[in-house]
Coordinates of C-alpha atoms in Angstrom, one line a residue:
M23 CA 35.0 13.8 38.6
K24 CA 31.8 15.9 38.4
G25 CA 32.1 18.7 35.8
S26 CA 32.5 22.2 36.8
V27 CA 29.4 24.3 36.7
R28 CA 28.8 28.4 35.7
L29 CA 25.3 29.7 36.6
R30 CA 23.7 32.6 34.9
V31 CA 20.1 34.1 36.3
L32 CA 18.5 35.4 33.2
F33 CA 15.5 37.9 32.6
F34 CA 13.7 37.7 29.3
A35 CA 14.9 39.8 26.5
G36 CA 12.2 40.9 23.7
L37 CA 9.3 39.2 25.3
L38 CA 6.3 39.1 23.2
A39 CA 3.3 41.5 23.8
S40 CA 0.8 38.9 23.1
Q41 CA 0.8 35.6 21.5
A42 CA 1.2 35.0 17.9
L43 CA -0.7 31.8 17.3
A44 CA -2.3 32.4 13.8
Q45 CA -0.6 31.2 10.8
P46 CA -1.3 29.4 7.7
G47 CA -3.1 25.8 7.6
T48 CA -1.0 23.0 6.8
A49 CA -3.7 20.3 5.7
G50 CA -1.9 17.5 7.9
K51 CA -3.0 14.0 8.3
L52 CA -3.6 12.6 11.9
E53 CA -4.0 8.9 12.3
A54 CA -3.8 6.3 14.9
F55 CA -0.9 4.3 14.8
G56 CA -1.3 1.5 17.2
L57 CA -1.0 0.6 20.9
P58 CA -4.8 1.8 21.9
G59 CA -5.4 2.4 25.3
K60 CA -1.8 2.1 26.4
R61 CA 0.0 5.2 28.5
V62 CA 3.1 5.4 26.4
S63 CA 5.8 7.5 28.1
A64 CA 8.4 7.9 25.7
L65 CA 9.2 7.1 22.0
G66 CA 12.8 6.7 20.5
V67 CA 13.7 5.8 16.5
A68 CA 16.4 3.7 15.3
Q69 CA 17.3 5.3 11.6
Y70 CA 20.8 5.1 10.1
A71 CA 22.2 4.0 6.7
S72 CA 23.0 0.4 7.5
L73 CA 20.0 -0.3 8.9
S74 CA 17.6 -1.9 6.4
A75 CA 14.5 -0.7 8.2
A76 CA 13.7 2.3 10.4
L77 CA 12.2 0.8 13.9
L78 CA 10.0 2.9 16.3
Y79 CA 10.5 2.1 19.8
A80 CA 7.7 3.1 22.5
A81 CA 8.2 2.4 26.4
T82 CA 5.0 2.4 28.2
A83 CA 3.8 2.9 31.8
E84 CA 3.9 -0.7 33.4
E85 CA 3.0 -2.5 29.9
G86 CA 6.2 -3.0 28.7
V87 CA 8.5 -1.9 25.8
Y88 CA 7.0 -2.3 22.0
R89 CA 8.9 -2.1 18.7
R90 CA 7.6 -1.3 15.1
N91 CA 9.1 -1.7 11.4
L92 CA 8.5 1.7 10.1
A93 CA 9.4 0.4 6.6
A94 CA 6.6 -2.0 6.6
P95 CA 3.3 0.1 6.5
D96 CA 1.2 -3.1 7.5
S97 CA 3.3 -4.2 10.3
G98 CA 2.3 -4.2 14.0
W99 CA 4.0 -3.5 17.2
V100 CA 5.9 -6.4 18.7
E101 CA 6.3 -6.4 22.6
L102 CA 9.7 -6.7 23.9
G103 CA 9.3 -7.2 27.6
L104 CA 9.7 -5.2 31.0
K105 CA 6.0 -5.8 31.8
G106 CA 5.0 -4.6 35.3
K107 CA 8.0 -1.9 35.1
R108 CA 7.5 2.0 35.6
L109 CA 8.8 3.2 32.4
T110 CA 9.8 6.8 32.3
A111 CA 12.4 7.4 29.7
L112 CA 13.7 5.9 26.2
D113 CA 16.9 6.5 24.1
V114 CA 18.3 4.4 21.0
Q115 CA 21.7 4.2 21.5
I116 CA 23.6 4.0 17.9
W117 CA 27.4 3.3 17.4
G118 CA 29.8 1.8 14.7
A119 CA 32.2 -0.8 14.2
G120 CA 34.1 -0.7 10.8
P121 CA 31.3 -0.7 8.0
A122 CA 28.5 -1.5 10.3
D123 CA 26.4 0.2 12.6
F124 CA 24.6 -1.3 15.7
H125 CA 21.7 0.4 18.0
A126 CA 20.6 -0.7 21.3
P127 CA 17.1 0.7 23.0
V128 CA 17.7 1.9 26.5
V129 CA 14.9 2.6 29.0
G130 CA 14.8 4.5 32.3
L131 CA 12.5 3.7 35.2
F132 CA 11.0 4.6 38.5
P133 CA 11.4 1.3 40.3
N134 CA 8.8 -0.3 42.4
Y135 CA 11.1 -0.2 45.4
S136 CA 8.3 -1.7 47.8
A137 CA 8.3 -4.7 45.5
G138 CA 11.9 -5.1 46.0
D139 CA 12.6 -3.6 42.4
S140 CA 15.7 -1.3 42.4
T141 CA 17.1 -1.4 38.6
R142 CA 16.7 2.3 37.1
I143 CA 18.1 1.5 33.7
Y144 CA 17.8 -1.5 31.3
R145 CA 19.4 -2.0 27.7
F146 CA 18.4 -4.6 25.2
E147 CA 21.1 -6.7 24.5
N148 CA 20.7 -10.1 22.4
G149 CA 17.0 -9.8 22.9
V150 CA 17.1 -9.8 26.6
W151 CA 17.1 -6.7 29.0
V152 CA 20.1 -6.3 30.9
P153 CA 20.2 -4.2 34.0
A154 CA 22.5 -1.3 33.1
D155 CA 22.5 1.2 36.0
S156 CA 25.8 0.3 38.0
G157 CA 27.3 3.8 39.3
L158 CA 23.9 5.6 39.5
P159 CA 23.7 6.8 43.6
W160 CA 20.9 5.4 45.6
P161 CA 18.8 7.2 46.9
D162 CA 20.0 10.4 45.4
L163 CA 18.9 9.3 42.2
F164 CA 15.9 7.3 42.8
L165 CA 14.3 7.4 39.2
V166 CA 15.6 8.4 35.7
K167 CA 13.6 10.7 33.7
A168 CA 15.6 11.4 30.8
L169 CA 18.1 9.7 28.6
A170 CA 20.1 10.9 25.6
S171 CA 23.3 9.7 23.6
F172 CA 25.7 10.7 20.7
R173 CA 25.3 8.7 17.8
S174 CA 28.5 7.4 16.3
T175 CA 29.2 5.3 13.2
G176 CA 32.1 3.8 11.1
H177 CA 35.6 4.2 12.9
L178 CA 34.4 7.0 15.3
A179 CA 34.9 6.1 19.2
P180 CA 31.3 5.3 20.5
G181 CA 30.0 8.8 22.2
P182 CA 28.9 9.2 25.7
A183 CA 25.5 8.4 27.1
F184 CA 23.7 10.6 29.6
A185 CA 21.1 9.7 32.4
G186 CA 18.7 12.4 34.1
G187 CA 16.9 12.3 37.2
N188 CA 16.3 14.3 40.3
G189 CA 18.8 17.2 40.1
L190 CA 21.6 15.0 38.5
V191 CA 23.0 14.1 35.3
Y192 CA 25.5 11.0 34.9
R193 CA 27.2 9.9 32.1
S194 CA 28.8 6.6 30.5
R195 CA 30.4 5.5 27.3
T196 CA 27.2 4.2 25.0
F197 CA 27.9 0.6 25.0
A198 CA 28.8 0.6 28.6
R199 CA 27.0 0.0 32.0
W200 CA 28.6 1.8 34.2
W201 CA 27.7 5.7 35.0
Q202 CA 29.9 8.4 36.5
P203 CA 28.6 11.9 37.7
A204 CA 28.7 14.7 35.3
F205 CA 26.6 17.3 36.6
S206 CA 24.3 18.3 39.7
V207 CA 21.7 21.3 39.9
G208 CA 21.5 20.2 43.8
L209 CA 18.1 19.8 45.1
G210 CA 15.6 19.5 41.9
V211 CA 14.7 17.4 39.1
T212 CA 16.0 16.9 35.7
N213 CA 13.5 16.2 33.1
A214 CA 15.1 16.8 29.5
L215 CA 18.3 15.9 27.8
A216 CA 19.2 16.6 24.2
V217 CA 22.3 16.2 22.1
H218 CA 23.4 18.1 19.0
Q219 CA 23.5 14.7 16.9
R220 CA 24.7 16.4 13.7
D221 CA 27.9 17.3 14.8
Y222 CA 29.5 14.2 16.9
F223 CA 32.8 16.5 17.5
S224 CA 30.9 19.3 18.8
G225 CA 30.2 17.4 22.1
T226 CA 27.1 19.7 22.9
I227 CA 24.4 18.5 25.4
W228 CA 21.6 20.5 26.9
A229 CA 19.6 19.5 30.1
G230 CA 16.6 21.1 31.9
G231 CA 14.6 20.6 34.6
E232 CA 13.2 22.4 37.9
N233 CA 15.2 23.1 41.0
G234 CA 14.3 22.9 44.7
I235 CA 12.4 26.2 44.7
F236 CA 10.6 25.2 41.9
A237 CA 12.5 27.7 39.4
P238 CA 13.2 26.2 35.8
W239 CA 16.7 25.3 35.0
I240 CA 18.7 24.9 31.8
A241 CA 22.3 23.6 31.5
K242 CA 24.8 23.2 28.5
S243 CA 27.7 21.4 27.8
Q244 CA 30.0 21.7 24.9
D245 CA 32.7 18.9 26.0
H246 CA 30.4 15.9 26.3
G247 CA 29.3 16.6 29.6
G248 CA 32.9 17.8 31.1
T249 CA 31.9 21.2 32.0
W250 CA 28.5 22.9 32.2
E251 CA 26.8 26.4 32.2
V252 CA 23.5 26.7 33.8
F253 CA 20.8 29.2 32.9
M254 CA 17.6 30.3 34.9
P255 CA 15.2 31.7 32.5
N256 CA 13.1 33.8 34.8
L257 CA 9.4 32.8 33.7
R258 CA 7.9 34.8 36.9
G259 CA 7.0 31.9 39.4
D260 CA 6.8 27.9 39.4
N261 CA 7.8 26.6 36.4
A262 CA 10.1 23.8 34.7
C263 CA 11.8 22.7 31.5
N264 CA 10.1 19.5 30.2
S265 CA 11.5 19.1 26.7
I266 CA 14.4 20.3 24.7
A267 CA 15.0 20.4 20.9
I268 CA 18.2 21.6 18.9
H269 CA 18.7 23.1 15.6
P270 CA 20.6 20.7 13.8
E271 CA 22.6 23.2 11.8
H272 CA 23.1 25.9 14.4
P273 CA 23.5 24.5 17.7
D274 CA 23.2 28.0 19.5
T275 CA 19.5 27.7 18.5
V276 CA 17.7 26.0 20.9
Y277 CA 14.0 25.5 22.1
A278 CA 12.6 24.5 25.5
G279 CA 9.3 23.2 26.3
M280 CA 8.0 24.7 29.6
E281 CA 4.8 24.8 31.8
G282 CA 2.7 27.0 29.6
A283 CA 5.2 28.2 27.0
V284 CA 7.9 27.2 24.5
I285 CA 11.0 29.5 24.8
K286 CA 14.0 29.9 22.6
T287 CA 17.7 31.1 22.5
I288 CA 19.7 32.0 19.5
N289 CA 22.9 32.8 21.1
G290 CA 23.6 29.5 23.3
G291 CA 21.5 30.4 26.2
A292 CA 22.9 34.0 26.6
T293 CA 19.5 35.3 26.4
W294 CA 15.8 33.5 26.1
D295 CA 12.8 34.8 24.4
Y296 CA 9.2 33.6 24.4
T297 CA 8.2 32.0 21.0
G298 CA 4.9 32.8 19.7
L299 CA 3.5 30.1 21.8
R300 CA 3.1 31.1 25.4
D301 CA 0.5 31.6 28.6
T302 CA -1.3 28.4 27.8
P303 CA -2.6 25.9 30.4
V304 CA 0.2 23.2 28.8
Y305 CA 3.0 21.0 30.1
F306 CA 4.8 21.0 27.0
Y307 CA 6.6 17.3 27.4
G308 CA 7.2 16.9 23.7
L309 CA 9.4 19.1 21.3
T310 CA 10.9 18.1 18.0
L311 CA 12.1 19.6 14.7
D312 CA 11.1 18.4 11.1
S313 CA 13.9 16.2 9.7
S314 CA 13.7 18.4 6.5
N315 CA 12.9 22.0 7.8
P316 CA 14.5 22.8 11.2
D317 CA 12.2 26.2 11.5
H318 CA 9.3 23.6 11.3
I319 CA 8.8 22.7 14.9
Y320 CA 6.3 20.7 16.7
A321 CA 5.3 21.1 20.4
G322 CA 3.1 19.1 22.4
G323 CA 1.8 18.4 26.0
L324 CA -1.0 17.8 28.2
I325 CA -3.7 20.0 30.2
A326 CA -4.3 18.8 33.6
N327 CA -7.6 18.1 35.1
P328 CA -8.5 16.2 33.0
D329 CA -5.4 15.0 31.1
T330 CA -6.0 16.5 27.8
W331 CA -4.2 16.4 24.4
A332 CA -2.4 19.4 23.4
L333 CA -0.6 20.0 20.1
W334 CA 1.0 22.6 18.2
E335 CA 3.3 23.3 14.9
S336 CA 5.2 26.4 13.8
L337 CA 6.4 27.0 10.3
D338 CA 8.4 30.0 11.1
A339 CA 10.9 29.1 13.8
G340 CA 8.4 29.5 16.8
A341 CA 7.3 33.0 15.4
T342 CA 3.5 32.0 14.9
W343 CA 1.9 28.6 15.8
Q344 CA -1.2 26.5 14.6
E345 CA -3.2 24.2 16.9
I346 CA -3.3 20.7 15.6
A347 CA -6.6 19.3 16.8
A348 CA -7.2 16.4 19.0
P349 CA -8.0 13.0 17.4
V350 CA -12.1 12.3 17.4
L351 CA -12.5 9.3 19.5
D352 CA -15.5 6.8 19.1
P353 CA -17.1 6.7 21.8
P354 CA -16.9 10.3 22.2
A355 CA -13.9 10.9 24.9
V356 CA -11.3 13.6 25.8
A357 CA -7.9 12.5 23.8
A358 CA -5.3 11.9 26.3
G359 CA -2.2 14.3 26.7
I360 CA 1.1 13.9 24.8
T361 CA 4.3 12.6 26.6
S362 CA 6.8 12.7 23.8
I363 CA 7.2 13.4 20.2
V364 CA 9.7 12.2 17.6
A365 CA 10.4 13.0 14.1
D366 CA 11.0 10.4 11.3
R367 CA 14.3 11.5 9.7
Q368 CA 13.5 9.6 6.7
A369 CA 9.9 11.0 6.0
P370 CA 9.8 15.0 6.0
R371 CA 6.8 16.5 8.0
M372 CA 6.2 13.2 9.9
I373 CA 6.0 12.9 13.5
Y374 CA 5.2 10.1 16.0
I375 CA 3.0 11.0 19.0
A376 CA 3.0 9.2 22.4
T377 CA -0.1 9.7 24.6
H378 CA -1.0 9.0 27.9
G379 CA -3.7 6.6 27.4
H380 CA -4.6 6.5 23.9
G381 CA -1.7 4.9 22.3
V382 CA 0.6 6.3 19.5
W383 CA -0.7 8.5 16.9
R384 CA 1.3 9.5 13.4
Y385 CA 0.8 13.0 12.2
Q386 CA 2.2 14.1 8.7
S387 CA 1.8 18.1 7.7
G388 CA 0.9 19.2 4.4
P389 CA 2.7 21.6 2.3
A390 CA 2.2 25.0 3.8
A391 CA -0.6 27.1 2.2
I392 CA 1.3 30.2 1.5
G393 CA -0.9 33.1 0.9
D394 CA -3.8 31.6 2.8
R395 CA -3.9 33.4 6.1
E396 CA -7.6 33.5 6.9
E397 CA -7.5 33.6 10.7
G398 CA -9.2 30.3 12.3
R399 CA -9.3 28.3 9.3
L400 CA -8.6 24.7 10.1
P401 CA -6.9 22.4 7.6
N402 CA -10.0 20.6 6.1
G403 CA -12.3 23.9 5.5
F404 CA -14.0 24.0 8.8
W405 CA -13.8 26.0 12.0
L406 CA -15.3 25.1 15.2
A407 CA -15.0 27.7 18.2
Q408 CA -14.7 27.0 22.0
N409 CA -18.1 27.8 23.4
V410 CA -18.7 30.8 25.0
P411 CA -18.7 31.5 28.1
N412 CA -16.7 28.8 29.3
P413 CA -17.3 28.0 32.2
F414 CA -21.0 28.7 31.8
N415 CA -24.1 28.8 33.6
P416 CA -26.8 27.7 32.4
E417 CA -26.3 28.2 28.8
T418 CA -23.5 28.5 26.1
L419 CA -23.0 29.3 22.7
I420 CA -21.1 27.5 20.3
R421 CA -19.9 29.0 16.8
Y422 CA -18.6 27.3 13.6
R423 CA -18.0 27.7 9.9
L424 CA -18.3 25.7 6.7
A425 CA -16.2 26.1 3.7
A426 CA -18.9 24.4 1.8
S427 CA -22.6 23.2 2.0
R428 CA -22.6 20.2 4.2
H429 CA -25.1 18.2 6.4
V430 CA -24.1 19.1 10.0
K431 CA -24.7 17.4 13.3
L432 CA -23.5 18.9 16.6
E433 CA -24.1 16.8 19.5
V434 CA -23.2 17.1 23.3
F435 CA -22.1 14.1 25.3
D436 CA -21.0 13.3 28.9
L437 CA -17.8 11.9 29.7
L438 CA -19.4 8.2 29.5
G439 CA -20.1 9.0 25.8
Q440 CA -24.0 9.3 26.3
R441 CA -25.7 11.8 24.2
M442 CA -27.1 14.5 26.2
A443 CA -28.4 16.7 23.4
T444 CA -28.6 17.1 19.6
L445 CA -28.2 20.9 18.8
V446 CA -27.9 20.9 15.0
D447 CA -29.1 18.0 12.4
E448 CA -29.7 19.5 9.0
R449 CA -28.2 20.7 5.9
Q450 CA -26.4 24.1 6.2
P451 CA -25.0 26.7 3.4
A452 CA -21.2 27.6 3.9
G453 CA -20.3 30.2 6.2
E454 CA -20.6 31.1 9.8
H455 CA -23.3 29.5 12.1
Q456 CA -23.9 29.0 15.7
A457 CA -26.1 26.9 18.2
R458 CA -26.9 27.2 21.9
W459 CA -26.9 24.7 24.6
E460 CA -29.2 25.6 27.7
G461 CA -27.7 22.9 29.7
R462 CA -30.1 20.2 29.6
N463 CA -30.4 16.8 28.7
A464 CA -32.6 14.9 25.9
A465 CA -35.5 14.8 28.3
G466 CA -35.2 18.6 29.3
K467 CA -33.9 18.4 32.6
P468 CA -30.9 20.6 33.8
A469 CA -27.5 18.7 33.5
A470 CA -25.3 18.1 36.5
S471 CA -22.3 20.6 36.8
G472 CA -19.1 18.9 35.1
V473 CA -17.1 18.4 31.9
Y474 CA -19.0 17.8 28.8
L475 CA -17.9 17.0 25.2
Y476 CA -19.4 19.0 22.0
R477 CA -18.7 16.9 18.6
L478 CA -19.3 18.4 15.0
S479 CA -19.9 15.8 12.2
L480 CA -19.9 17.0 8.7
D481 CA -21.8 14.4 6.3
A482 CA -22.2 11.8 8.8
K483 CA -18.2 11.8 9.6
A484 CA -17.2 13.1 13.2
V485 CA -14.4 15.8 12.5
A486 CA -13.9 17.7 15.6
T487 CA -14.7 17.5 19.6
R488 CA -14.2 19.8 22.2
K489 CA -14.9 20.0 25.8
M490 CA -16.9 22.7 28.0
L491 CA -17.5 23.1 31.6
L492 CA -21.0 23.3 33.1
R493 CA -20.8 25.0 36.6
H494 CA -24.0 25.3 38.5
I495 CA -23.9 28.2 41.1
P496 CA -25.5 27.3 44.5

């Protein structure tokens, strides 16, 4: 039987007057972690006491599922199958039987119905992908966008698993393949599911998405999906909940990644406040908490048109945030947007990042630089500002700051990686500098309207790339 639902329409309490984005640098390390060029839609981690090696799973858009051993630094990704399937969600189900624990990756799909495909969930059993979507209605639930499950170990009964898509949430036993209705928001979509993994007996699960009039909804169940309470955060217009993260020690503290902001409740959803990250052009599809410090939050997503990387971290429970610069790609290109973030539960300050076109990345924050509050200072001692004005016509100014004397090279490229101009190529002292681009190519001819990249290199090493828009006025 479908669970009962209680609805609350909420106006934001304690709205912040402005963004609080500046905070101490953390000297983090960002590095490629494989699957280059692939559109990775979701990540999941298998980590528990009786598993000898932590495993990272990645679901891609039409290129299959992959697995990597995190305990072996030099290991690569192993393909597990499902190539050609449009994978949209991934969960790692973990359950126990006596002294042993077991796990299985489960993926959600948007089937290619025109090609005769209709399976919306597969489960990996004994090296084979098995259809596991019995009971899911069609066409009411024609794709699965979110999966989550309660972990259980030892002699605990297996906890329930959940699948969300369209405006529905369905529930099953962790090891089962038969699903039953748990919750419906009516016309709409379910984008996110998250369970309170620390306390199996609490039975707390959160869901979020967008309803039929493009308003965000967030729902909570405290009895393993039996009954639900629905909250309608008022973000003043079209919006959606795309990701959810729950405080491991305080399940009433929950963060939600929205369109343009990360919001927070500390009272189980009764009221919601903006965090310091708001009024951005970002769809926040990835949200996770550091395994060693739940006040350390990572929020990532994408900026549309073009699909662009956006990643932030907060060390103070969302009060202030620092942007984590996109990776520098060679040849120069806009780093693809983020679709999923998971934390490594065995490595403090470590996360894995899925992107929509540039594979998987690994990021580890450095220790917080307590007392260093120089606004705008990036972890490795330089600062590259957004060009002003942007968009521009016919010229724009680029400012940057050096922590020490370096040989500086500042170049402009088009989106094909062709160099348009070299603005700076010399050794410069520490301090603030600026360069001007007049919107012309290397031959001195006016560049066409469009998106361009400017790249800063220090001592022959590229360290930052930003994009800018040249827009000619007819």
